[in-house]
Amino acid sequence: MADARVEVGDPALEEEIRRVGGALAAAFPSAARHPLKALDSRAMDLAAADEELRAALFRFVDVAPACRSLDDLAAHLSGFLDEVGDKPPPIAAAMRMADTGAGRKALGAAAAAGVRHMAHRFIVAETPHAARHLVRRLWHQGVATSVDLLGEATVTAAEADGYAARCADALERLAAIHEDLPHRLHLERDRHGPIPRPNLSVKVSALTPLLRPDAPERGMRDAGARLRELLRHARRLHAHLHIDMESLDSREAVTDLVLALLADDEFRDGPSAGVVLQAYLRDSPQLAERFIGWAGATPRAAPLVVRLVKGAYWDHETVEALQHGWPTPVFDVKADCDRNFEALTVRLLEACRDGAPLRLAVASHNLRSVSHAIAVNRRLGGGDRDLELQVLRGLGDDLQDALATSGFRVRVYCPVGDLVAGMAYLVRRLLENTSNESFLHEQARGIPLEEMLRAP
Ligand SMILES: Cc1cc2nc3c(=O)[nH]c(=O)nc-3n(C[C@H](O)[C@H](O)[C@H](O)COP(=O)(O)OP(=O)(O)OC[C@H]3O[C@@H](n4cnc5c(N)ncnc54)[C@H](O)[C@@H]3O)c2cc1C
């Protein structure tokens, strides 16, 4: 297989993708196993059907991190929903309640309860310690985790210190949680060797209040000091540290900082660490080449993990570019993004096959994207254990179950934090899930499997 090549549209490869996708779809749990989901789906349908409502929710995402309580949030939410002209009936009824003092109070309480209910689908617990039962249960079910501490807006040095301290504490807790769990070979070893059990995802923007595109050096220096400490911590605890990627204005600074730190002699023997590649960016193939080149030229004990995603800030990048009259840095057409995702999957798996010290983690809920990655990996001679698949808690639960029961290595990204801090995360997920072009939305609409697995 050393010289096997992957050609776009190869009929044998397409056949294998259909086979893999069909087997995974058959392994999805039946809907009856998740009766609560039906409730959430109604809220999702409402948001999907109404552009004005979606716009109100987008504005809400911007203010959410500044809110201090659920009541405060509910008040803002009512305010934004008030601006929706032609309200869907359930929202119109709710807004009528807001006309009286008692009604406003009831609406606030109902909104807070609704938010709490939705939030628990996506946010696993308030603290890493409180998440321990879930993390352990998942491991027993053959599912690995990556914990993410919520709290997205860091505006002071004290907040950055606080986030770094919470991350250090989370690493300790995760190491303890995983200590006495039984062996799960496919979760902890691939052809490169051992894979750390504790896994924490961190955001560089939360490690400094100074990360600005016009003066990246200051932010990098400031975040770098805190990130260095976290890397030391992770190495001592044999944990994996994954650096999330955020919007484009911080991408270069985050990439430069992380690659420079990991290349430092101090971290030659660890920890295992990873970066994110966003396929919706038109120039992502260049960044992929940079990761491949860097990994080949930087001797480290642990291979660099590249998490391939489509990207969570599509609307933000599009609006920002339009406002400034810049060309959009992201693909405008969803199928172009999906095709690029597949091309990057092939490029990274070929680099792995050719000996680059890289691990690929394909993070997607799209059955076609995931089945394509599995089929390409097999075509190139890789074992199923050499590919990691990742999903978000609450969005990819069914796919996670199907992958785990089919013996694949799947890792679920588990946000932890209080619900107010998690609001921006929550609404972003809601909007993503209700976009007409989202795979999950199409799946919920009952698109036939054959169509879902068709090449983009
Ligand atoms: C474990 C995990 C970790 C993640 N970490 C990160 C991270 O660090 N940074 C980050 O940015 N994202 C991250 N994401 C989110 C990810 O980028 C996607 O937003 C999400 O997974 C949806 O993509 P999909 O393949 O599941 O679904 P799909 O429905 O196939 O794709 C939806 C995606 O397509 C893209 N898209 C939508 N409309 C268009 C259009 N008109 N033109 C072009 N492209 C379009 C957008 O990126 C959108 O999110 C992560 C996801 C997972 C599962």
Coordinates of N, CA, C and O and ligand atoms in Angstrom, one line a residue, residues 146 201-203 242-247 275-281 307-315 317-318 330-338 341 361-370 388-393 395-396 399 411-414 425 428-429 432-433 435-442, ligand 1:
S146 N -12.2 14.8 25.5 CA -11.4 16.0 25.6 C -12.2 17.0 26.4 O -13.3 17.4 25.9
S201 N -8.7 20.5 26.1 CA -8.6 21.5 25.0 C -8.6 22.9 25.6 O -9.3 23.2 26.5
V202 N -7.7 23.8 25.1 CA -7.5 25.1 25.6 C -7.6 26.2 24.5 O -7.3 25.9 23.4
K203 N -8.0 27.4 24.9 CA -8.1 28.5 24.0 C -7.1 29.5 24.3 O -7.0 30.0 25.4
H242 N -4.6 20.2 23.9 CA -5.0 20.5 22.5 C -5.3 22.0 22.4 O -6.1 22.5 23.2
I243 N -4.7 22.7 21.4 CA -5.0 24.1 21.3 C -6.1 24.3 20.3 O -5.9 24.1 19.1
D244 N -7.3 24.8 20.7 CA -8.4 25.1 19.8 C -8.0 26.2 18.9 O -7.1 27.0 19.2
M245 N -8.7 26.3 17.7 CA -8.5 27.4 16.8 C -9.8 28.3 16.8 O -10.9 27.7 16.8
E246 N -9.6 29.6 16.9 CA -10.7 30.5 17.0 C -10.9 31.2 15.6 O -10.6 30.7 14.6
S247 N -11.2 32.5 15.7 CA -11.4 33.2 14.4 C -10.1 33.6 13.7 O -9.0 33.5 14.4
V275 N -3.0 20.8 17.3 CA -3.4 22.0 16.7 C -4.7 21.7 15.9 O -5.1 20.6 15.7
V276 N -5.3 22.8 15.4 CA -6.6 22.6 14.6 C -6.4 23.3 13.2 O -5.8 24.3 13.1
L277 N -6.9 22.6 12.2 CA -6.9 23.1 10.9 C -8.3 23.2 10.4 O -9.1 22.3 10.5
Q278 N -8.7 24.5 10.0 CA -10.1 24.8 9.6 C -10.3 24.8 8.1 O -9.8 25.6 7.4
A279 N -11.0 23.8 7.6 CA -11.1 23.5 6.2 C -11.9 24.6 5.5 O -11.9 24.7 4.2
Y280 N -12.7 25.4 6.2 CA -13.5 26.4 5.5 C -12.7 27.6 5.0 O -13.1 28.4 4.2
L281 N -11.4 27.7 5.5 CA -10.5 28.7 5.1 C -9.9 28.4 3.7 O -9.4 27.3 3.6
R307 N -6.2 18.3 14.4 CA -7.6 18.1 14.4 C -8.2 18.8 13.2 O -8.0 20.0 13.1
L308 N -8.7 18.1 12.3 CA -9.3 18.7 11.1 C -10.8 19.0 11.3 O -11.5 18.1 11.7
V309 N -11.1 20.3 11.2 CA -12.6 20.7 11.4 C -12.9 21.5 10.2 O -12.1 21.9 9.3
K310 N -14.2 21.8 10.1 CA -14.6 22.8 9.0 C -14.5 24.2 9.5 O -14.0 25.0 8.7
G311 N -14.8 24.5 10.7 CA -14.7 25.8 11.2 C -16.0 26.3 11.8 O -17.0 26.2 11.2
A312 N -15.9 26.9 13.0 CA -17.1 27.3 13.7 C -17.5 28.8 13.6 O -18.4 29.2 14.2
Y313 N -16.7 29.5 12.8 CA -16.9 31.0 12.8 C -17.3 31.5 11.4 O -16.9 32.6 11.0
W314 N -18.0 30.6 10.7 CA -18.3 31.0 9.3 C -19.0 32.3 9.1 O -18.6 33.2 8.3
D315 N -20.1 32.5 9.9 CA -20.9 33.7 9.8 C -20.0 34.9 10.2 O -20.0 35.9 9.5
E317 N -16.7 35.3 10.1 CA -15.7 35.6 9.1 C -16.3 36.3 7.8 O -15.8 37.2 7.2
T318 N -17.5 35.8 7.5 CA -18.2 36.3 6.3 C -18.6 37.8 6.5 O -18.4 38.7 5.7
V330 N -13.3 32.6 3.8 CA -13.9 31.3 3.9 C -14.6 31.0 2.5 O -15.0 31.9 1.8
F331 N -14.8 29.7 2.2 CA -15.5 29.4 1.1 C -17.0 29.9 1.2 O -17.5 29.9 2.3
D332 N -17.6 30.3 0.1 CA -19.0 30.8 0.2 C -19.9 29.6 0.0 O -21.1 29.7 0.4
V333 N -19.5 28.6 -0.7 CA -20.3 27.5 -1.1 C -20.0 26.3 -0.2 O -18.8 25.9 -0.1
K334 N -21.0 25.7 0.5 CA -20.7 24.6 1.4 C -20.0 23.4 0.8 O -19.1 22.9 1.4
A335 N -20.4 23.1 -0.5 CA -19.8 21.9 -1.1 C -18.3 22.2 -1.3 O -17.5 21.2 -1.3
D336 N -17.9 23.4 -1.6 CA -16.5 23.7 -1.7 C -15.7 23.5 -0.4 O -14.6 22.9 -0.4
C337 N -16.3 23.8 0.7 CA -15.7 23.6 2.0 C -15.6 22.1 2.2 O -14.6 21.6 2.6
D338 N -16.7 21.4 1.9 CA -16.7 19.9 2.1 C -15.6 19.2 1.2 O -14.9 18.3 1.6
F341 N -12.3 19.8 2.7 CA -12.1 19.0 3.9 C -11.6 17.6 3.4 O -10.7 17.0 4.0
A361 N -6.9 13.7 13.6 CA -8.2 13.5 14.3 C -9.2 14.3 13.4 O -9.1 15.5 13.2
V362 N -10.1 13.5 12.8 CA -11.2 14.1 12.0 C -12.4 14.4 12.8 O -13.0 13.5 13.4
A363 N -12.7 15.7 13.0 CA -13.7 16.2 13.9 C -14.9 16.7 13.1 O -14.9 17.8 12.5
S364 N -15.9 15.8 12.9 CA -17.1 16.2 12.1 C -18.3 15.3 12.5 O -18.1 14.2 12.9
H365 N -19.5 15.9 12.3 CA -20.7 15.1 12.5 C -21.3 14.6 11.2 O -22.4 14.1 11.2
N366 N -20.6 15.0 10.1 CA -21.1 14.7 8.8 C -20.7 13.3 8.4 O -19.5 12.9 8.3
L367 N -21.7 12.4 8.2 CA -21.4 11.0 7.9 C -20.6 10.8 6.7 O -19.8 9.9 6.6
R368 N -20.8 11.7 5.7 CA -20.0 11.5 4.5 C -18.5 11.9 4.8 O -17.6 11.1 4.4
S369 N -18.3 13.0 5.5 CA -16.9 13.4 5.8 C -16.2 12.3 6.6 O -15.0 12.0 6.3
V370 N -16.9 11.7 7.6 CA -16.3 10.7 8.4 C -16.0 9.4 7.7 O -15.0 8.8 7.8
E388 N -8.2 9.0 14.4 CA -9.1 9.4 15.5 C -10.3 10.1 14.9 O -10.2 11.0 14.0
L389 N -11.5 9.9 15.5 CA -12.7 10.6 15.0 C -13.2 11.3 16.3 O -13.2 10.8 17.4
Q390 N -13.6 12.6 16.1 CA -14.0 13.4 17.2 C -15.4 14.0 17.0 O -15.7 14.4 15.8
V391 N -16.2 14.1 18.0 CA -17.5 14.7 17.9 C -17.7 15.7 19.1 O -17.0 15.6 20.1
L392 N -18.7 16.6 19.0 CA -19.0 17.5 20.1 C -20.1 16.8 20.9 O -21.1 16.3 20.3
R393 N -20.0 16.9 22.2 CA -21.1 16.4 23.1 C -22.4 17.1 22.8 O -22.5 18.3 22.6
L395 N -24.1 17.1 20.0 CA -24.3 17.2 18.6 C -24.0 15.9 17.9 O -24.7 15.5 17.0
G396 N -23.0 15.2 18.5 CA -22.6 14.0 17.8 C -22.8 12.7 18.6 O -22.1 11.7 18.3
L399 N -23.6 9.5 16.4 CA -22.5 9.1 15.6 C -21.4 8.5 16.6 O -20.8 7.5 16.2
R411 N -13.4 10.3 20.1 CA -13.2 11.2 21.3 C -14.3 12.2 21.3 O -14.6 12.9 20.3
V412 N -14.9 12.4 22.4 CA -16.0 13.4 22.5 C -15.5 14.7 23.3 O -14.9 14.5 24.3
Y413 N -15.8 15.8 22.7 CA -15.3 17.1 23.2 C -16.4 17.5 24.2 O -17.6 17.7 23.9
C414 N -16.0 17.6 25.5 CA -16.9 17.9 26.6 C -16.7 19.2 27.2 O -15.8 19.4 28.1
Y425 N -21.1 29.6 23.6 CA -20.9 28.3 23.1 C -22.2 27.7 22.7 O -22.4 27.1 21.6
R428 N -24.0 29.3 19.7 CA -23.2 29.0 18.4 C -23.6 27.6 18.0 O -23.8 27.4 16.8
R429 N -23.7 26.7 18.9 CA -24.1 25.3 18.5 C -25.5 25.2 18.0 O -25.8 24.5 17.1
E432 N -25.5 26.6 14.5 CA -24.8 25.7 13.6 C -25.8 24.6 13.2 O -25.9 24.2 12.1
N433 N -26.5 24.1 14.3 CA -27.4 23.0 14.1 C -28.6 23.3 13.3 O -29.3 22.4 12.7
S435 N -28.7 25.7 10.8 CA -28.4 26.3 9.5 C -28.9 25.3 8.4 O -28.7 24.1 8.6
N436 N -29.5 25.8 7.4 CA -30.0 25.0 6.4 C -29.0 24.1 5.7 O -29.3 23.0 5.1
E437 N -27.7 24.5 5.8 CA -26.7 23.7 5.1 C -26.0 22.7 6.0 O -25.1 22.0 5.6
S438 N -26.4 22.7 7.2 CA -25.8 21.8 8.2 C -26.1 20.3 7.9 O -27.3 20.0 7.6
F439 N -25.2 19.5 8.0 CA -25.4 18.1 7.7 C -26.5 17.5 8.7 O -27.4 16.8 8.4
L440 N -26.3 17.9 10.0 CA -27.2 17.4 11.0 C -28.7 17.8 10.7 O -29.6 17.1 11.0
H441 N -28.8 19.1 10.2 CA -30.1 19.5 9.9 C -30.7 18.7 8.7 O -31.9 18.3 8.8
E442 N -29.9 18.4 7.8 CA -30.4 17.6 6.6 C -30.7 16.2 7.1 O -31.7 15.6 6.7
Ligands
LIG1 C1 -14.3 17.7 18.5 C2 -14.5 19.0 17.8 C3 -13.7 20.1 18.0 C4 -13.9 21.3 17.3 N1 -13.0 22.3 17.5 C5 -13.1 23.4 16.8 C6 -12.1 24.4 16.8 O1 -11.1 24.3 17.6 N2 -12.2 25.5 16.0 C7 -13.3 25.6 15.2 O2 -13.4 26.6 14.4 N3 -14.2 24.7 15.1 C8 -14.2 23.6 15.9 N4 -15.1 22.6 15.8 C9 -16.4 22.9 15.0 C10 -16.3 22.5 13.6 O3 -15.5 23.5 13.0 C11 -17.7 22.6 12.9 O4 -18.3 23.8 13.1 C12 -18.7 21.6 13.2 O5 -18.1 20.4 13.5 C13 -19.7 21.4 12.1 O6 -19.1 20.8 11.0 P1 -19.5 19.3 10.5 O7 -18.5 18.7 9.6 O8 -19.9 18.5 11.7 O9 -21.0 19.5 9.8 P2 -21.4 20.0 8.3 O10 -22.8 20.3 8.4 O11 -20.9 19.1 7.3 O12 -20.6 21.4 8.1 C14 -21.0 22.6 8.7 C15 -19.8 23.5 8.5 O13 -19.7 23.8 7.1 C16 -19.2 25.2 7.0 N5 -20.2 25.9 6.2 C17 -21.5 26.1 6.4 N6 -22.0 26.9 5.4 C18 -21.1 27.1 4.5 C19 -21.0 27.8 3.3 N7 -22.1 28.4 2.8 N8 -19.9 27.8 2.6 C20 -18.8 27.2 3.1 N9 -18.7 26.6 4.3 C21 -19.9 26.5 5.0 C22 -19.1 25.7 8.4 O14 -17.7 25.5 8.8 C23 -20.0 24.9 9.2 O15 -19.6 24.8 10.6 C24 -15.0 21.4 16.4 C25 -15.8 20.3 16.1 C26 -15.6 19.1 16.8 C27 -16.5 18.0 16.5

